[in-house]
Coordinates of C-alpha atoms and ligand atoms in Angstrom, one line a residue:
M110 CA 118.2 131.3 98.2
T111 CA 118.0 127.8 96.8
I112 CA 121.5 126.4 96.0
Q113 CA 121.4 124.4 92.8
L114 CA 122.6 120.8 93.1
T115 CA 123.8 118.9 90.1
S116 CA 122.2 115.5 90.4
K117 CA 124.5 112.5 90.1
L118 CA 121.6 110.4 88.9
P119 CA 119.4 112.7 86.9
H120 CA 117.4 109.9 85.3
V121 CA 116.7 108.0 88.5
G122 CA 113.5 108.3 90.5
T123 CA 112.3 106.3 93.5
T124 CA 112.6 102.5 92.9
I125 CA 109.7 100.6 91.4
F126 CA 109.7 98.4 94.6
S127 CA 109.1 101.4 96.9
T128 CA 106.6 102.9 94.5
M129 CA 104.5 99.7 94.0
T130 CA 104.5 98.7 97.7
K131 CA 103.4 102.2 98.7
L132 CA 100.6 102.2 96.1
S133 CA 99.6 98.7 97.2
N134 CA 99.5 99.7 100.9
D135 CA 97.7 103.0 100.2
L136 CA 95.0 101.1 98.4
G137 CA 94.9 98.1 100.6
A138 CA 95.8 95.7 97.8
I139 CA 97.4 92.2 98.1
N140 CA 101.1 93.1 97.6
L141 CA 102.7 90.6 95.2
S142 CA 105.0 93.4 93.9
Q143 CA 108.2 93.9 96.0
G144 CA 109.9 90.6 96.6
F145 CA 109.5 89.6 100.2
P146 CA 107.8 86.8 102.0
N147 CA 104.7 87.4 104.2
F148 CA 106.0 84.9 106.7
D149 CA 108.7 85.0 109.3
P150 CA 112.2 83.6 109.5
P151 CA 112.5 80.2 111.3
D152 CA 111.7 80.4 115.0
A153 CA 115.1 79.0 116.0
L154 CA 116.8 81.7 114.0
R155 CA 114.7 84.5 115.6
A156 CA 115.4 83.0 119.0
L157 CA 119.1 83.1 118.3
V158 CA 119.0 86.8 117.4
T159 CA 117.2 87.5 120.7
Y160 CA 119.8 85.4 122.5
H161 CA 122.7 87.3 121.1
L162 CA 121.0 90.6 121.7
N163 CA 120.7 89.6 125.4
N164 CA 124.1 88.1 125.7
G165 CA 126.5 90.8 124.9
K166 CA 126.8 90.8 121.1
N167 CA 125.9 94.4 120.7
Q168 CA 129.2 96.2 119.8
Y169 CA 130.9 96.5 116.5
A170 CA 131.4 93.2 114.6
P171 CA 134.7 92.7 112.9
M172 CA 134.9 94.8 109.7
A173 CA 134.9 91.7 107.4
G174 CA 132.2 90.0 109.3
V175 CA 131.9 87.7 112.4
P176 CA 134.5 84.9 111.9
K177 CA 132.1 82.1 112.7
L178 CA 129.7 83.3 110.1
R179 CA 132.4 83.6 107.5
A180 CA 133.5 80.0 108.4
Q181 CA 129.9 78.8 107.9
I182 CA 129.7 80.5 104.6
A183 CA 132.9 78.9 103.5
A184 CA 131.7 75.5 104.6
K185 CA 128.5 76.0 102.6
V186 CA 130.4 77.0 99.5
A187 CA 132.7 73.9 99.8
D188 CA 129.6 71.7 100.3
L189 CA 127.5 73.1 97.4
Y190 CA 130.0 74.3 94.9
G191 CA 133.2 72.3 95.7
R192 CA 135.4 75.4 96.2
N193 CA 137.6 76.0 99.2
I194 CA 137.7 79.7 100.0
S195 CA 139.7 81.5 102.6
V196 CA 137.6 82.5 105.6
D197 CA 139.9 85.3 106.4
D198 CA 140.7 86.7 103.0
E199 CA 137.9 85.9 100.5
I200 CA 134.6 86.6 102.3
T201 CA 133.1 89.9 103.5
V202 CA 129.7 90.1 105.2
T203 CA 127.7 93.0 103.7
N204 CA 124.7 95.1 104.3
G205 CA 122.5 92.9 102.1
A206 CA 123.4 92.0 98.6
T207 CA 122.7 95.6 97.7
E208 CA 125.8 96.8 99.5
G209 CA 127.9 94.0 98.1
L210 CA 126.9 94.9 94.6
F211 CA 127.5 98.6 95.3
V212 CA 131.0 98.0 96.7
A213 CA 132.0 95.5 94.0
I214 CA 131.1 97.8 91.2
N215 CA 132.9 100.7 93.0
T216 CA 135.9 98.5 93.4
V217 CA 136.2 97.7 89.7
I218 CA 134.8 100.5 87.7
N219 CA 136.6 103.7 86.7
L220 CA 135.7 106.6 84.4
G221 CA 134.9 105.3 80.9
D222 CA 134.8 101.6 81.7
E223 CA 132.1 99.6 80.1
V224 CA 129.9 97.1 82.0
I225 CA 127.8 94.5 80.2
I226 CA 124.4 93.8 81.9
F227 CA 121.5 91.7 80.7
D228 CA 118.0 93.2 80.4
P229 CA 115.7 92.8 82.2
A230 CA 118.3 93.8 84.9
F231 CA 117.7 94.3 88.6
D232 CA 117.3 98.0 89.0
S233 CA 120.3 98.8 91.3
Y234 CA 123.1 97.9 88.8
Q235 CA 123.0 100.7 86.3
P236 CA 122.9 103.6 88.8
V237 CA 125.9 102.4 90.6
I238 CA 127.8 101.9 87.3
E239 CA 126.9 105.5 86.4
L240 CA 128.0 106.9 89.8
N241 CA 131.4 105.5 89.0
G242 CA 131.6 107.1 85.6
G243 CA 131.1 103.7 83.9
R244 CA 129.0 103.0 80.8
T245 CA 126.4 100.3 80.8
I246 CA 126.0 98.1 77.8
H247 CA 122.6 96.4 77.8
I248 CA 122.1 93.0 76.2
P249 CA 118.5 91.9 76.1
L250 CA 117.5 88.4 77.1
D251 CA 114.8 87.5 74.6
A252 CA 111.4 86.0 75.5
P253 CA 110.2 83.4 75.9
N254 CA 113.3 81.7 77.2
F255 CA 115.3 84.7 78.3
A256 CA 118.5 82.8 77.7
I257 CA 121.8 84.6 77.1
D258 CA 122.7 85.1 73.4
W259 CA 126.5 84.6 73.8
Q260 CA 127.2 85.9 70.3
R261 CA 125.7 89.2 71.3
V262 CA 128.0 89.2 74.3
R263 CA 131.0 88.5 72.1
D264 CA 129.9 91.3 69.8
S265 CA 129.5 93.8 72.7
I266 CA 133.0 93.4 74.1
S267 CA 135.3 96.3 73.5
P268 CA 138.8 97.2 74.8
K269 CA 136.9 99.2 77.5
T270 CA 134.8 96.3 78.8
R271 CA 135.8 95.9 82.4
L272 CA 132.9 93.9 83.9
I273 CA 130.2 91.5 83.0
L274 CA 127.4 91.5 85.6
L275 CA 125.3 88.3 85.8
N276 CA 122.2 87.5 87.9
F277 CA 121.3 83.9 87.7
P278 CA 118.9 82.5 89.0
H279 CA 117.4 85.6 87.3
N280 CA 115.1 88.2 88.7
P281 CA 112.6 88.8 87.2
T282 CA 112.5 85.9 84.6
G283 CA 113.7 82.9 86.6
T284 CA 116.2 81.9 83.9
I285 CA 119.1 79.8 85.1
L286 CA 122.6 79.1 83.8
T287 CA 123.6 75.8 82.4
P288 CA 127.1 74.2 82.6
A289 CA 127.5 75.0 78.9
D290 CA 126.8 78.7 79.7
L291 CA 129.7 78.7 82.1
E292 CA 132.0 77.0 79.6
T293 CA 131.1 79.7 77.0
L294 CA 131.7 82.4 79.5
V295 CA 135.1 81.0 80.3
E296 CA 136.1 81.1 76.6
I297 CA 134.8 84.6 76.2
V298 CA 136.7 86.1 79.2
R299 CA 139.9 84.1 79.0
D300 CA 142.9 86.3 78.1
T301 CA 140.9 89.5 78.8
N302 CA 140.9 92.0 81.7
I303 CA 137.2 91.5 82.3
F304 CA 136.0 90.9 85.8
L305 CA 132.7 89.2 86.6
L306 CA 130.1 90.1 89.2
S307 CA 127.6 87.4 89.9
D308 CA 124.5 88.3 91.8
E309 CA 123.4 84.9 93.1
V310 CA 120.9 85.9 95.8
Y311 CA 118.4 83.3 94.5
E312 CA 121.1 80.5 94.6
H313 CA 118.9 78.2 96.7
I314 CA 115.6 78.8 95.0
I315 CA 115.9 76.7 91.8
F316 CA 113.3 74.2 90.8
D317 CA 112.7 70.8 89.3
G318 CA 115.8 69.2 90.7
I319 CA 118.2 71.4 88.7
A320 CA 121.5 72.4 90.3
H321 CA 122.5 76.0 90.6
Q322 CA 125.6 76.8 88.4
S323 CA 127.4 79.2 90.7
L324 CA 130.4 80.9 89.2
L325 CA 132.2 79.5 92.2
C326 CA 131.8 76.0 90.6
H327 CA 134.4 77.0 88.0
A328 CA 138.0 77.6 89.0
E329 CA 138.9 79.7 86.0
L330 CA 135.8 81.9 86.5
A331 CA 136.2 82.2 90.2
E332 CA 139.6 83.8 89.8
R333 CA 138.0 86.9 88.4
T334 CA 134.6 86.9 90.0
F335 CA 132.8 88.7 92.9
V336 CA 129.9 86.5 94.0
V337 CA 127.2 88.3 95.9
S338 CA 124.5 86.6 97.9
S339 CA 122.0 87.4 100.6
F340 CA 120.5 85.8 103.7
G341 CA 117.4 87.8 103.1
K342 CA 116.0 85.4 100.5
T343 CA 117.2 82.2 102.1
Y344 CA 115.8 82.8 105.6
H345 CA 112.7 84.9 104.9
A346 CA 114.6 87.8 106.4
T347 CA 114.7 90.5 103.8
G348 CA 114.4 93.2 106.4
W349 CA 117.7 92.2 108.1
K350 CA 119.8 93.3 105.1
I351 CA 122.6 90.8 105.6
G352 CA 124.5 89.4 102.7
Y353 CA 128.0 88.6 101.6
C354 CA 130.6 88.9 98.9
I355 CA 133.1 86.2 97.9
A356 CA 136.1 87.2 95.8
P357 CA 139.7 86.2 95.5
S358 CA 141.9 87.7 98.2
H359 CA 143.5 90.5 96.1
L360 CA 140.0 91.6 95.0
T361 CA 138.6 91.2 98.5
A362 CA 141.3 93.5 99.9
E363 CA 140.2 96.3 97.6
F364 CA 136.6 95.6 98.2
R365 CA 137.1 95.9 101.9
K366 CA 138.8 99.3 101.6
I367 CA 135.4 100.6 100.3
H368 CA 133.2 98.5 102.5
Q369 CA 135.0 99.7 105.7
F370 CA 134.2 103.4 104.9
L371 CA 130.7 102.8 103.6
V372 CA 129.3 100.8 106.6
Y373 CA 132.4 99.5 108.4
S374 CA 130.5 96.4 109.8
I375 CA 127.1 94.8 109.9
F376 CA 124.5 94.3 112.6
S377 CA 126.2 92.0 115.1
P378 CA 123.5 90.0 116.8
A379 CA 122.1 88.8 113.5
Q380 CA 125.5 87.8 112.3
H381 CA 126.1 85.6 115.3
A382 CA 122.6 84.1 115.0
L383 CA 123.1 83.3 111.3
A384 CA 126.4 81.7 112.1
D385 CA 124.8 79.4 114.8
F386 CA 121.8 78.7 112.6
L387 CA 123.9 77.7 109.5
E388 CA 125.8 75.3 111.8
Q389 CA 122.7 73.8 113.4
S390 CA 120.3 73.7 110.4
P391 CA 122.1 73.3 107.1
E392 CA 119.1 71.5 105.8
T393 CA 117.2 74.8 105.8
H394 CA 118.8 76.2 102.7
K395 CA 118.8 72.7 101.1
N396 CA 115.0 72.4 101.5
L397 CA 114.3 75.9 100.3
A398 CA 113.9 75.0 96.6
Q399 CA 111.2 72.4 97.5
F400 CA 109.4 74.9 99.7
Y401 CA 109.2 77.5 97.0
Q402 CA 108.5 74.9 94.2
Q403 CA 105.3 74.0 96.1
K404 CA 104.3 77.7 96.1
R405 CA 105.2 78.1 92.4
D406 CA 103.1 75.1 91.6
R407 CA 100.2 76.2 93.8
F408 CA 100.2 79.7 92.3
C409 CA 100.5 78.4 88.7
N410 CA 97.8 75.8 89.2
L411 CA 95.4 78.4 90.6
L412 CA 96.0 80.6 87.5
T413 CA 95.5 77.8 84.9
D414 CA 92.0 79.1 84.1
S415 CA 93.0 82.8 84.0
R416 CA 93.4 84.7 80.8
F417 CA 97.1 85.3 81.5
K418 CA 99.7 83.3 79.6
F419 CA 102.7 82.0 81.4
T420 CA 105.4 79.4 81.7
P421 CA 106.1 78.2 85.3
T422 CA 109.3 79.9 86.4
Q423 CA 112.4 77.8 86.8
S424 CA 113.7 79.6 89.9
T425 CA 113.3 82.6 92.3
F426 CA 110.0 83.5 93.9
F427 CA 108.7 85.5 91.0
Q428 CA 106.3 84.4 88.2
L429 CA 105.9 86.4 85.0
L430 CA 102.4 86.7 83.6
D431 CA 101.9 87.7 80.0
Y432 CA 98.8 90.0 79.7
S433 CA 99.1 90.7 76.0
T434 CA 95.8 89.1 75.1
L435 CA 94.0 91.2 77.8
T436 CA 94.9 94.8 77.0
D437 CA 97.3 97.1 75.1
L438 CA 98.1 99.2 78.2
T439 CA 101.8 99.6 79.1
D440 CA 102.9 97.4 82.0
I441 CA 103.0 100.4 84.3
E442 CA 99.5 101.4 83.4
Y443 CA 98.2 97.9 83.7
A444 CA 99.9 97.3 87.1
R445 CA 98.3 100.4 88.4
Q446 CA 94.9 99.3 87.0
L447 CA 95.2 95.9 88.7
I448 CA 95.9 97.5 92.0
Q449 CA 92.9 99.8 91.6
D450 CA 90.4 97.4 90.1
I451 CA 91.1 94.1 91.7
G452 CA 93.5 94.9 94.5
V453 CA 96.5 92.9 93.4
A454 CA 99.9 94.6 93.2
S455 CA 102.7 93.4 90.8
I456 CA 105.9 94.8 89.3
P457 CA 105.9 96.2 85.7
I458 CA 109.1 94.7 84.4
S459 CA 109.8 97.7 82.1
A460 CA 111.5 99.1 85.2
F461 CA 114.3 96.5 84.5
Y462 CA 114.9 97.5 80.9
K463 CA 116.7 100.3 79.1
E464 CA 114.5 100.0 76.0
K465 CA 110.8 99.5 76.3
P466 CA 110.3 95.7 76.5
P467 CA 108.6 94.1 73.5
Q468 CA 106.4 91.9 75.6
H469 CA 103.6 92.6 78.0
Y470 CA 104.7 91.0 81.3
L471 CA 104.0 91.7 85.0
R472 CA 106.0 90.1 87.7
F473 CA 104.2 88.5 90.7
C474 CA 105.9 87.4 93.9
F475 CA 104.6 84.1 95.2
A476 CA 106.5 84.1 98.5
K477 CA 103.2 84.3 100.3
D478 CA 101.1 82.0 102.5
D479 CA 98.5 79.8 100.8
A480 CA 95.5 81.9 101.7
T481 CA 97.1 85.0 100.2
L482 CA 98.0 83.2 97.0
A483 CA 94.5 81.8 96.7
E484 CA 92.9 85.1 97.1
A485 CA 95.2 86.9 94.7
A486 CA 94.8 84.1 92.1
S487 CA 91.0 84.2 92.5
R488 CA 91.0 87.9 91.8
L489 CA 93.4 87.5 88.8
C490 CA 91.1 84.7 87.4
G491 CA 88.1 87.0 87.7
I492 CA 89.5 89.3 84.9
Ligands
LIG515 N1 119.9 91.3 93.6 C1 118.7 90.8 93.2 C2 118.6 90.2 91.9 C3 117.6 91.0 94.1 O1 116.4 90.5 93.7 C4 117.7 91.7 95.3 C5 116.5 92.0 96.1 N2 116.1 91.0 96.8 C6 119.0 92.1 95.7 C7 120.0 91.9 94.8 C8 119.2 92.8 97.0 O2 119.3 92.0 98.0 P1 119.4 92.5 99.5 O3 117.9 92.7 100.0 O4 120.0 91.4 100.3 O5 120.1 93.8 99.5
LIG516 N1 114.7 92.2 95.3 C1 113.4 92.7 95.6 C2 112.5 92.5 94.3 O1 113.0 92.2 93.3 C3 113.3 94.1 96.0 C4 114.4 94.7 96.7 C5 114.2 96.2 97.0 O2 113.1 96.5 97.3 N2 115.2 96.9 96.9 O3 111.4 92.7 94.4

């Protein structure tokens, strides 16, 4: 007898990242789809993990995270965003940003609550909102600038709005926030019960000398915000799945009630290693923007003579390419065709939208060594 299960996520399938990476691997393509580097974390950081593995850091870490790592995160936040946060009460180390997002949404959202997100939106947000009985209100970011239309935000707020979820620097478009955006956001949420969740995993990958506008920069916003980030992007270590969530102490207390029963604590040797590395090499995250800007420029220069249209991205390690002059295929069809015909895998960004996107874009990850970028670009230019 087959017992029938009522799906909690009837509209959800396997993520586009798993799907495209599998297809790419099956067909031996160059995988510029799922966002991960094809190079390793710094030698010194890997050596530190080995050191801590071999020197007794193999039992449960504290539930909130290794104290030295939390202290280093607090020092970084003070240095970059000018905010002093409590090491004990306002930082929780999480199982990647993914867990931080999951727990923050669980902490805030109850049945019937509304959450505003911006499409294209990273694919993990809506399912977690749904799991909590929340309703997702989608506001599109319009091409070609993909900036927030704040009037639409104002118009979308209702008495049920409980959370606005932001992700800047933005995956997949690379849009960034300006200080004026933060000022407008303050005006909109002031005197409301709306919390903010800011996914800032690309905080260090922002180009052309522009400073990242963390919601932590702004005192009034920080009072109602969960900021989530990840070491995966910063140290070329997406497979370690270590991130963190920063929130005011009364929010962090509730966040930890859920975190402790979801995972309890995070892989200990890597937490100790990250703490040492942050202390020893603070220049690493400060140099990351320059590192990826060179890759962006290389990739874009190589594609100048291609038939794709694009504007070099302002941030992240993703470049959108507009293929509207090449074919009328949907982005999913065209992404599959590119894997089959030229062996280059990308992400169809319709996966990040509620409604079918009006444009024809594919997303390419340029966190790759030069030879890989050159080969991929040469294949794309051959179209
Ligand atoms: N948010 C965004 C916008 C992402 O691109 C990603 C994936 N890298 C995550 C969250 C998840 O991060 P992590 O791998 O640390 O869970
Ligand atoms: N953040 C990565 C991307 O956008 C993928 C993360 C994942 O595979 N879950 O490609």
